[in-house]
Coordinates of C-alpha atoms and ligand atoms in Angstrom, one line a residue:
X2 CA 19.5 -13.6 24.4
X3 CA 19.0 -11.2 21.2
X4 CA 16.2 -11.7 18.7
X5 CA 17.7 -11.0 15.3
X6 CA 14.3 -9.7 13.0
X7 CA 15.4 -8.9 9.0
X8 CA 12.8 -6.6 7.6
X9 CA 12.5 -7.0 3.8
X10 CA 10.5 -3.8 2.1
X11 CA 10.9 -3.1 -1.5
X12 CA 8.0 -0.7 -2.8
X13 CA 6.3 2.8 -1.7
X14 CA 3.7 0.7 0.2
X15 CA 6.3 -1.4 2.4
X16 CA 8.1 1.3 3.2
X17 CA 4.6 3.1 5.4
X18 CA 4.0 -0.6 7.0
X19 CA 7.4 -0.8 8.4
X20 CA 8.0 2.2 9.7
X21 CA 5.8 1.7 13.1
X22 CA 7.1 -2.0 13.3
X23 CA 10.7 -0.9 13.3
X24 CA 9.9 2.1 15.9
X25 CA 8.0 0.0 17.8
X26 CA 10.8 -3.0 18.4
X27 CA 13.2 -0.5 19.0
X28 CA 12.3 0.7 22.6
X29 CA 12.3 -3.2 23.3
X30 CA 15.6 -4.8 25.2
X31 CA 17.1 -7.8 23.7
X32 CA 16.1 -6.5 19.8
X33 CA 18.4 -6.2 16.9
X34 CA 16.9 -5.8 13.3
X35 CA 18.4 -5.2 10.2
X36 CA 16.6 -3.5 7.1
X37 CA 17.0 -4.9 3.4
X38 CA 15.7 -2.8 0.5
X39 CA 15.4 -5.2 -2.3
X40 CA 15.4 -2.0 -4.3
X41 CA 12.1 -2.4 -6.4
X42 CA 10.8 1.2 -6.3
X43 CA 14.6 2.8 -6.7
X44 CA 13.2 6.8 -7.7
X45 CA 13.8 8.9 -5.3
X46 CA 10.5 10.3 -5.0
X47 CA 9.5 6.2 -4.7
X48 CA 11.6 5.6 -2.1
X49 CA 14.0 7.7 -0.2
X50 CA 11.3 10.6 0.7
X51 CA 9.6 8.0 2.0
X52 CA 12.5 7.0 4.7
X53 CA 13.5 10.6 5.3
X54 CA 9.9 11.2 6.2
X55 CA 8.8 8.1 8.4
X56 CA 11.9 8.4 10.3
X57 CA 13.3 5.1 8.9
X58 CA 16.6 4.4 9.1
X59 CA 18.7 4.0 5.8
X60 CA 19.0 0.0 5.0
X61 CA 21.8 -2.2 5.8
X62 CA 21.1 -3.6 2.9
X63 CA 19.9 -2.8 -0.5
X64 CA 19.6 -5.5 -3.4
X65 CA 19.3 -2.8 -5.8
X66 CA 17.0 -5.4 -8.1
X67 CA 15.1 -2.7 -9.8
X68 CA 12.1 -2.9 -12.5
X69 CA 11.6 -6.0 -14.1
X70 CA 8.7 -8.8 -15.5
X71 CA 7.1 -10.2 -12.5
X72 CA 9.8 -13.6 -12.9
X73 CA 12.8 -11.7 -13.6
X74 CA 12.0 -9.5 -10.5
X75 CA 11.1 -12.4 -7.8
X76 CA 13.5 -14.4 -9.3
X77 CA 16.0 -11.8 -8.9
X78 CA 14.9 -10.6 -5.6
X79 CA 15.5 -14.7 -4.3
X80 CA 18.7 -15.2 -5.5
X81 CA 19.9 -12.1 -4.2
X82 CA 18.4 -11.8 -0.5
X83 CA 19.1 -15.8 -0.2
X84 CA 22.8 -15.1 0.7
X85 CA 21.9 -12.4 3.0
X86 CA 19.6 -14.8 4.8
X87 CA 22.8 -17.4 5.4
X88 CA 24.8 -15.0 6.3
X89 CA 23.4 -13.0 8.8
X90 CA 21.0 -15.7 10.4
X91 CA 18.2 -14.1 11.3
X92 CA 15.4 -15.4 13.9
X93 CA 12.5 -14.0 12.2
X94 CA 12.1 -12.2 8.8
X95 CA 9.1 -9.7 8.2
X96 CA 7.8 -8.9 5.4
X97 CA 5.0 -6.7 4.5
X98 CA 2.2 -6.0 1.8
X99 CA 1.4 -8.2 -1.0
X100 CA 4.4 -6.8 -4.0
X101 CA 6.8 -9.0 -5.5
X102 CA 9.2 -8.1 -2.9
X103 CA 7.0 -10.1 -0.2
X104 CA 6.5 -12.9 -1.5
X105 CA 9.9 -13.3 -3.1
X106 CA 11.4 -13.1 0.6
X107 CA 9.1 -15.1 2.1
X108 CA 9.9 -18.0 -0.2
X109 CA 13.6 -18.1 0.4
X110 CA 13.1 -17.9 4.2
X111 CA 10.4 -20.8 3.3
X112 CA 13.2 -22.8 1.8
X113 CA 16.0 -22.3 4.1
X114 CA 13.7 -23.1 7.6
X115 CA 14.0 -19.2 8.7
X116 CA 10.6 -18.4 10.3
X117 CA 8.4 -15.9 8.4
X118 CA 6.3 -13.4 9.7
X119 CA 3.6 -11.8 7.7
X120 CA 2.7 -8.1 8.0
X121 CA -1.1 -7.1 6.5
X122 CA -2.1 -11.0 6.2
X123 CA -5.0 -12.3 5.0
X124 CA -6.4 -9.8 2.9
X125 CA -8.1 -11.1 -0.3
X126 CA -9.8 -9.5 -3.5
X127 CA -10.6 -13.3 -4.9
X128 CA -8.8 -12.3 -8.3
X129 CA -5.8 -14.2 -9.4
X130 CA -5.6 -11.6 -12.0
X131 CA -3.8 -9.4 -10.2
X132 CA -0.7 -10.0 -9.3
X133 CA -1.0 -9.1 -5.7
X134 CA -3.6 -11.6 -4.8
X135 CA -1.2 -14.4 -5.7
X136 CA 1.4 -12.6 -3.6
X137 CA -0.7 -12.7 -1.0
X138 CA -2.1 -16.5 -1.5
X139 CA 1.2 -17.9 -1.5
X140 CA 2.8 -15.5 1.0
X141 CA 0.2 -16.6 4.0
X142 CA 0.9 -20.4 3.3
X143 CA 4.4 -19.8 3.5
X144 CA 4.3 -17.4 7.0
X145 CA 5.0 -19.0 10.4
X146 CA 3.1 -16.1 11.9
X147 CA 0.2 -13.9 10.4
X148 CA -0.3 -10.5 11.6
X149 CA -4.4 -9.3 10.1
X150 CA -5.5 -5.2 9.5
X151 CA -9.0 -6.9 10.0
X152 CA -11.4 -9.3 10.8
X153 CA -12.3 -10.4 7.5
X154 CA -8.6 -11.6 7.3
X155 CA -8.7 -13.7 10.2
X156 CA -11.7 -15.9 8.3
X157 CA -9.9 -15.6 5.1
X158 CA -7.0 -17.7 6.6
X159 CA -8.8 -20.2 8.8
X160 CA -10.6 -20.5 5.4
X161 CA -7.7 -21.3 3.4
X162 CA -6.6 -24.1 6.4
X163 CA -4.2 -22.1 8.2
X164 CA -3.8 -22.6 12.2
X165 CA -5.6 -20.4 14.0
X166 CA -2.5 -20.1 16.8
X167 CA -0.8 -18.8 13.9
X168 CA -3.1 -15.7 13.2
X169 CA -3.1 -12.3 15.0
X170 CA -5.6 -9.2 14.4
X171 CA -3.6 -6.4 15.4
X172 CA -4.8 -4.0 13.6
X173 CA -3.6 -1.9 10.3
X174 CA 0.3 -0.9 10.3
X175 CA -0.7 1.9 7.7
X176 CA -3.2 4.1 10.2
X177 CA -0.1 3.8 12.5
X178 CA 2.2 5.6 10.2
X179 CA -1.3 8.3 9.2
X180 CA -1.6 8.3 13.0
X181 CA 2.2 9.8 13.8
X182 CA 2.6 12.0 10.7
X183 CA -0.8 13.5 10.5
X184 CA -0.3 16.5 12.9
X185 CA 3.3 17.5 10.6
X186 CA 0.4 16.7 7.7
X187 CA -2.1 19.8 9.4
X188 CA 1.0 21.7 10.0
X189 CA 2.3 22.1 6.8
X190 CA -1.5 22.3 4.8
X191 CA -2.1 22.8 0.8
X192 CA -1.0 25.7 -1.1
X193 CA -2.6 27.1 -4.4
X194 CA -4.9 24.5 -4.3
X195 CA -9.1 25.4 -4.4
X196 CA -11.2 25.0 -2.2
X197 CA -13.1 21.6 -3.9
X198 CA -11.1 19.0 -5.6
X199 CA -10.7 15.7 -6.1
X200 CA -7.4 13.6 -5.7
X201 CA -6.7 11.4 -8.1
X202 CA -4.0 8.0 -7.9
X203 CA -4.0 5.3 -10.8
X204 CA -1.6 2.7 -10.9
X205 CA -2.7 -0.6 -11.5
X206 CA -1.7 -2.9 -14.8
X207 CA -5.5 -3.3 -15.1
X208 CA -6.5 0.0 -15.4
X209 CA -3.5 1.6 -17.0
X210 CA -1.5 -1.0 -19.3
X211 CA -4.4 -1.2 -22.0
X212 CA -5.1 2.2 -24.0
X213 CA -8.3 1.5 -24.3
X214 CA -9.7 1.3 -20.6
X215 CA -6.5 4.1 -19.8
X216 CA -8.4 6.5 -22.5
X217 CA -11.7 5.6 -20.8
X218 CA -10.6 6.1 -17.6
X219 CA -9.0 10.2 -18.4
X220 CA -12.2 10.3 -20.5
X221 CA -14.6 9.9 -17.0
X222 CA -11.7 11.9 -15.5
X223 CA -12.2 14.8 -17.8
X224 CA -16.0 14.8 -16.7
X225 CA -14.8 14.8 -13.2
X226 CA -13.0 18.3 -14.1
X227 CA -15.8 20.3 -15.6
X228 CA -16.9 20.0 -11.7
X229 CA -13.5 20.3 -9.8
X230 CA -10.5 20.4 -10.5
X231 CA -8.6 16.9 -10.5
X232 CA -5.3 16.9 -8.9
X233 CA -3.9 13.3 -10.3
X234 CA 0.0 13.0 -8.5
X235 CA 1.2 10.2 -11.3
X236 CA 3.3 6.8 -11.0
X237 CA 5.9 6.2 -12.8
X238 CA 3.7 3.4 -15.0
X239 CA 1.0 5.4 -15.4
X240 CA 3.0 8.6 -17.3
X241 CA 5.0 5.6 -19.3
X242 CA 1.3 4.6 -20.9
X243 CA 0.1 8.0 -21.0
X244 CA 2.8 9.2 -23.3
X245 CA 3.2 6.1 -25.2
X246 CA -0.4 5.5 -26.2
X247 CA -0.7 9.2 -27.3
X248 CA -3.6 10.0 -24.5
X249 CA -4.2 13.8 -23.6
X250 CA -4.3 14.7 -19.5
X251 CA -4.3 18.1 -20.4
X252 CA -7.1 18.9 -18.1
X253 CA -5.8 17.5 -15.3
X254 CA -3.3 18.6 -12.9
X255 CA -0.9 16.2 -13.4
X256 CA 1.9 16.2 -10.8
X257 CA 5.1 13.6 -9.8
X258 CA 4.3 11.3 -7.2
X259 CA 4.2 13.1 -4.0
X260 CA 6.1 12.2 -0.7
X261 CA 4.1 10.8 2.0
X262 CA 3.2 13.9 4.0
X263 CA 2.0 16.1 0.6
X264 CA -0.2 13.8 -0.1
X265 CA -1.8 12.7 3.2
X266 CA -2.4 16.7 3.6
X267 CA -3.9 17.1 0.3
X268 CA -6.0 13.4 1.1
X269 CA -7.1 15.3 4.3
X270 CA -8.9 18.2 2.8
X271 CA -9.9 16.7 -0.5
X272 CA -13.6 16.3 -1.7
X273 CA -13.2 12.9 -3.3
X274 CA -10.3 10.6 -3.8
X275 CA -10.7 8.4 -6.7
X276 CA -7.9 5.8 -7.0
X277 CA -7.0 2.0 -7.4
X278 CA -4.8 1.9 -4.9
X279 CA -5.5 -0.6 -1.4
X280 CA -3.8 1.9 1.1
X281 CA -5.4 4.7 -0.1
X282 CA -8.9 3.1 0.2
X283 CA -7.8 2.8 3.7
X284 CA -6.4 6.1 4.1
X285 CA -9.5 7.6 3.4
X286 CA -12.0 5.7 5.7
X287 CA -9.6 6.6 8.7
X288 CA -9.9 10.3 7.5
X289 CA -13.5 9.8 6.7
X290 CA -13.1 11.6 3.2
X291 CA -15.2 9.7 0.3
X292 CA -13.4 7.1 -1.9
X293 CA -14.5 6.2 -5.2
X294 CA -12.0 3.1 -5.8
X295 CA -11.7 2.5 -9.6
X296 CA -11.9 -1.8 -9.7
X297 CA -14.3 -4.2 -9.3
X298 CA -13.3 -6.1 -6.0
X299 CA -11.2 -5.1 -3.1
X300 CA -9.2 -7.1 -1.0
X301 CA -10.2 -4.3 2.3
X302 CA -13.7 -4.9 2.4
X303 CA -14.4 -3.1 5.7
X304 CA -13.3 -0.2 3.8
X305 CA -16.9 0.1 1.7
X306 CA -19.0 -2.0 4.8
X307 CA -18.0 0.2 7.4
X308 CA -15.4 3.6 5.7
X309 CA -16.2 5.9 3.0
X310 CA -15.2 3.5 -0.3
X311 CA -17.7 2.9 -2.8
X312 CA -16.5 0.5 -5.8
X313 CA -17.3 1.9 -9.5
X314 CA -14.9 -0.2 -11.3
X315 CA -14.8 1.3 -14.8
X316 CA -18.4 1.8 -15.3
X317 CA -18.1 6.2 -16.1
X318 CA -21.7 6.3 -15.0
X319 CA -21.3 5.0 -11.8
X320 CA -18.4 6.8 -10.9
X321 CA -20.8 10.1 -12.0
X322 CA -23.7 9.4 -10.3
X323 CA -21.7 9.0 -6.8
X324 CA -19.9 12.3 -7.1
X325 CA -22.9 13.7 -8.0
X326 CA -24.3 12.2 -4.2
X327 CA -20.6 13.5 -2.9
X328 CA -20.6 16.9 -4.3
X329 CA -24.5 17.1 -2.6
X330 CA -23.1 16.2 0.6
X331 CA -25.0 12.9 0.4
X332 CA -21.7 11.2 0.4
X333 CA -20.8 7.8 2.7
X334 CA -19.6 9.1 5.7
X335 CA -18.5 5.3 7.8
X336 CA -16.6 4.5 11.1
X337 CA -13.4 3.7 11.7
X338 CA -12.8 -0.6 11.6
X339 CA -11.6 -2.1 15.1
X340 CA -7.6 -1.4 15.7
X341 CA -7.2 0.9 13.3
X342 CA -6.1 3.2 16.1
X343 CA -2.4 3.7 15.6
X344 CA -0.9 1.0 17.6
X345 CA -1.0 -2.3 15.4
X346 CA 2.7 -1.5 15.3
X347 CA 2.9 -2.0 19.4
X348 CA 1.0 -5.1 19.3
X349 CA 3.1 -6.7 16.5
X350 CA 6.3 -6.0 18.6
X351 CA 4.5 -7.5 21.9
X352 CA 3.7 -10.7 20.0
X353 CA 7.2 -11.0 18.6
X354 CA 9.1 -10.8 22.1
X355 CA 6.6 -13.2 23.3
X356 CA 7.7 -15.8 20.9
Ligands
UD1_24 C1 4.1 -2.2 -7.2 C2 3.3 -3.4 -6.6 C3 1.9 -2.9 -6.3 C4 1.9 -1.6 -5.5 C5 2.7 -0.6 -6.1 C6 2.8 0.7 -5.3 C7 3.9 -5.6 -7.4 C8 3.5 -6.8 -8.2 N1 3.2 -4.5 -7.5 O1 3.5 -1.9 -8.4 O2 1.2 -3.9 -5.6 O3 0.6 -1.2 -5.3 O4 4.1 -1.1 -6.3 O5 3.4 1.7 -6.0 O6 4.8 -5.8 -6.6 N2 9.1 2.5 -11.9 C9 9.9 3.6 -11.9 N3 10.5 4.0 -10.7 C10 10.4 3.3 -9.6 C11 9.7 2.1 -9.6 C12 9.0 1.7 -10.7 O7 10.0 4.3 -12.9 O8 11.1 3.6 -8.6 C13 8.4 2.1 -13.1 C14 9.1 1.1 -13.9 O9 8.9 1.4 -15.3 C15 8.5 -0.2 -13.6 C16 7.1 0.2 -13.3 O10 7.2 1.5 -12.7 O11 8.6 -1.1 -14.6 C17 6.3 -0.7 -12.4 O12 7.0 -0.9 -11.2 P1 6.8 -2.3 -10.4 O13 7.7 -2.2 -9.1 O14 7.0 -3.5 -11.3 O15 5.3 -2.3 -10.0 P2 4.3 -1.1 -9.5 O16 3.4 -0.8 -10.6 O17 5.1 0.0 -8.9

C-alpha cells in the first residue's frame, strides 16, 4: 500500500527543513509525496534559489498567497490549501517551522481529520509577542506526531500535556541540509571579502518595524564597523523600514539576501554573526563560529548552554563588550547538541514508514 505525505513549505526557512525529509522518503518503497508552496516568500532570491540549491523538486502546487497581515495571510493560506487537502487525500501532511504557513496548514488538516505531523516541534521562546511562538503553541496541539531538534522540546511538550507516544527527538532537519551542502560551501569560498568580518541578518518585526530600536540597532552596528567590516545580506522587510524611516546604512555592506550556499560560506569563515534569526543561531553553533543573537529570549536554548550564542538583546553595550571578548579570541567556543549530525531527516522518514 502507498503512503501519500503532502509537504506544505511557504518561507526561506521551510524550504532548508524539507529538503532532507523529501530526500530522505524518496529512497523508501511504497512513498509518494507531493510538495505545496503556499507561496509566502514568492522573490526569487526568497525562494527559488533556495529549491535549485537544496535539490528540491519544483512544487506540484503553489498557492501563490503572497505577503499579507498575519489574518489575511493564514486565512488565505486555509482557504486555499483546504481544497487541495480534499482532493488529493493525503495520509499524512508535514509541515515545518513555526511561519504562518505552518500553522495555517496544520489547522485545516486539524479540521478535516488528516493526520499532522510536525517538523522542529516543541521549541519555545515563552513570548506570545512574536508571532512565531503562537505558531508554534497552537501548531504542537494540533500535530498527531511531533518530530523535536532537541531535548528541551521534548519537556516543553510533555509540559504543555501532549502524549509522550506522540513525541520524537530526532534531531535538527536544518544541520542536515548544512551537513550536505557544506563541502559545495568550502568549494566555492568568499571573494573580495577581508579577512575579519562580521555577518550580519536582521529580520524580525521587533527589531526592525519601529524606527527607533531599527536606528539603535544600525547605530551599535556602525560601532561594530569601526572594528570590521559588517557584511549585513538584507530581507526584504528590513530595506522596506530602512528606506522608509530615512535611516543611513551607509557604513555597512549592505547586500540582497543571499542564496543558501553564499551565505553558509561567508557564515563559515566569519568572525561574528550577529542576527535575530532562530536558524542562524543554530547554524553557527554547528560551525562553532560566535553568535551574538539580537533578542532577549530564544526559543533554541542549547544554542547559548551548549553552541557559540550569546543573547544581547538590544542593550549596544552588551553587544560591545562580547565582541570585544570575540575579537580577543576569548569568544564561546561550545559543542555540538545530541543529533545534530545530519541525519534527523533519516530518522523522520523511519518513523513515518513505521506508522
Ligand atoms: C517570515 C516568518 C518568520 C521567518 C521569516 C524568514 C511568519 C510569521 N514569519 O517572516 O518566522 O523567520 O519568514 O525569512 O511567518 N517580502 C518580500 N518578498 C518575499 C517575501 C516577503 O518582499 O518573497 C516582504 C513583504 O513586504 C512582506 C514582508 O517581506 O510583507 C514580510 O514577509 P512575511 O512572509 O510576512 O514575513 P517575514 O518577515 O518574511
Amino acid at each position: 500500500m502507498t503512503m501519500h505525505i503532502i509537504h506544505v513549505v511557504g518561507a526561506r526557512p521551510n524550504f532548508i527543513k524539507v529538503a532532507p525529509v523529501l530526500r530522505a522518503l524518496a529512497s523508501r518503497p511504497g512513498v509518494k509525496q507531493t510538495l505545496v508552496h503556499t507561496g509566502q516568500h514568492y522573490d526569487a532570491n526568497m525562494s527559488d534559489v533556495f529549491f535549485q540549491q537544496l535539490g528540491i523538486p519544483a512544487p506540484d502546487v503553489n498557492l501563490s498567497v503572497g505577503s499579507g497581515t498575519h489574518a489575511k495571510q493564514t486565512a488565505e493560506i486555509m482557504t486555499r490549501f483546504e481544497p487541495v487537502v480534499i482532493e488529493r487525500t493525503p495520509d499524512m501532511v508535514l509541515v515545518y517551522g513555526d511561519v504562518n504557513s505552518t500553522v495555517a496548514a496544520a489547522l485545516v488538516c486539524a479540521k478535516l481529520g488528516v493526520r499532522v505531523g510536525h517538523v522542529e516541534a516543541g521549541l519555545r521562546s515563552f513570548d506570545r509577542a512574536m508571532p512565531e511562538e503562537i505558531n508554534r503553541l497552537v501548531t504542537d496541539q494540533l500535530a498527531d506526531l511531533l518530530f523535536t531538534p532537541s531535548q528541551d522540546g521534548d519537556i516543553n511538550l510533555m509540559r504543555e500535556g501532549i502524549a509522550v507516544e506522540k513525541i520524537h527527538f530526532v534531531g535538527n532537519v536544518m544541520i542536515d541540509s548544512l551537513v550536505h551542502l557544506l563541502p559545495e560551501a568550502l568549494r566555492r569560498g568568499n571573494r573580495d571579502l577581508p579577512e575579519r568580518y562580521a555577518l550580519v541578518t536582521l529580520h524580525r518585526p521587533s527589531n526592525v518595524d519601529d524606527s527607533e530600536v531599527l536606528r539603535g540597532i544600525l547605530q551599535s552596528l556602525l560601532e561594530v564597523s569601526h572594528d570590521l567590516a559588517v557584511v549585513f545580506p538584507a530581507h526584504p522587510r528590513t530595506r522596506q523600514r530602512i528606506a522608509e524611516f530615512g535611516l543611513n546604512a551607509d557604513q555597512l555592506r549592505l547586500l540582497e539576501p543571499l542564496p543558501y550556499v553564499e551565505f553558509l560560506a561567508l557564515q563559515r569563515t566569519a568572525t561574528v554573526v550577529i542576527t535575530d534569526s532562530g536558524g542562524i543561531q543554530e547554524e553557527t553553533t554547528y560551525l562553532g563560529v560566535p553568535c551574538l543573537t539580537l533578542r532577549d529570549n530564544t526559543e533554541r536554548p542549547v544554542t547559548v548552554s551548549a553552541g557559540t550564542n550569546v543573547l544581547v538583546g538590544q542593550d549596544s553595550q552588551k553587544l560591545g563588550s562580547e565582541l570585544t571578548k570575540i575579537l580577543d579570541g576569548k569568544g564561546k567556543k561550545g559543542t555540538i547538541p545530541p543529533l545534530w549530525d545530519g541525519h534527523a531527516g533519516d530518522r523522520i522518514a523511519e518513523i513515518l514508514i513505521g506508522q
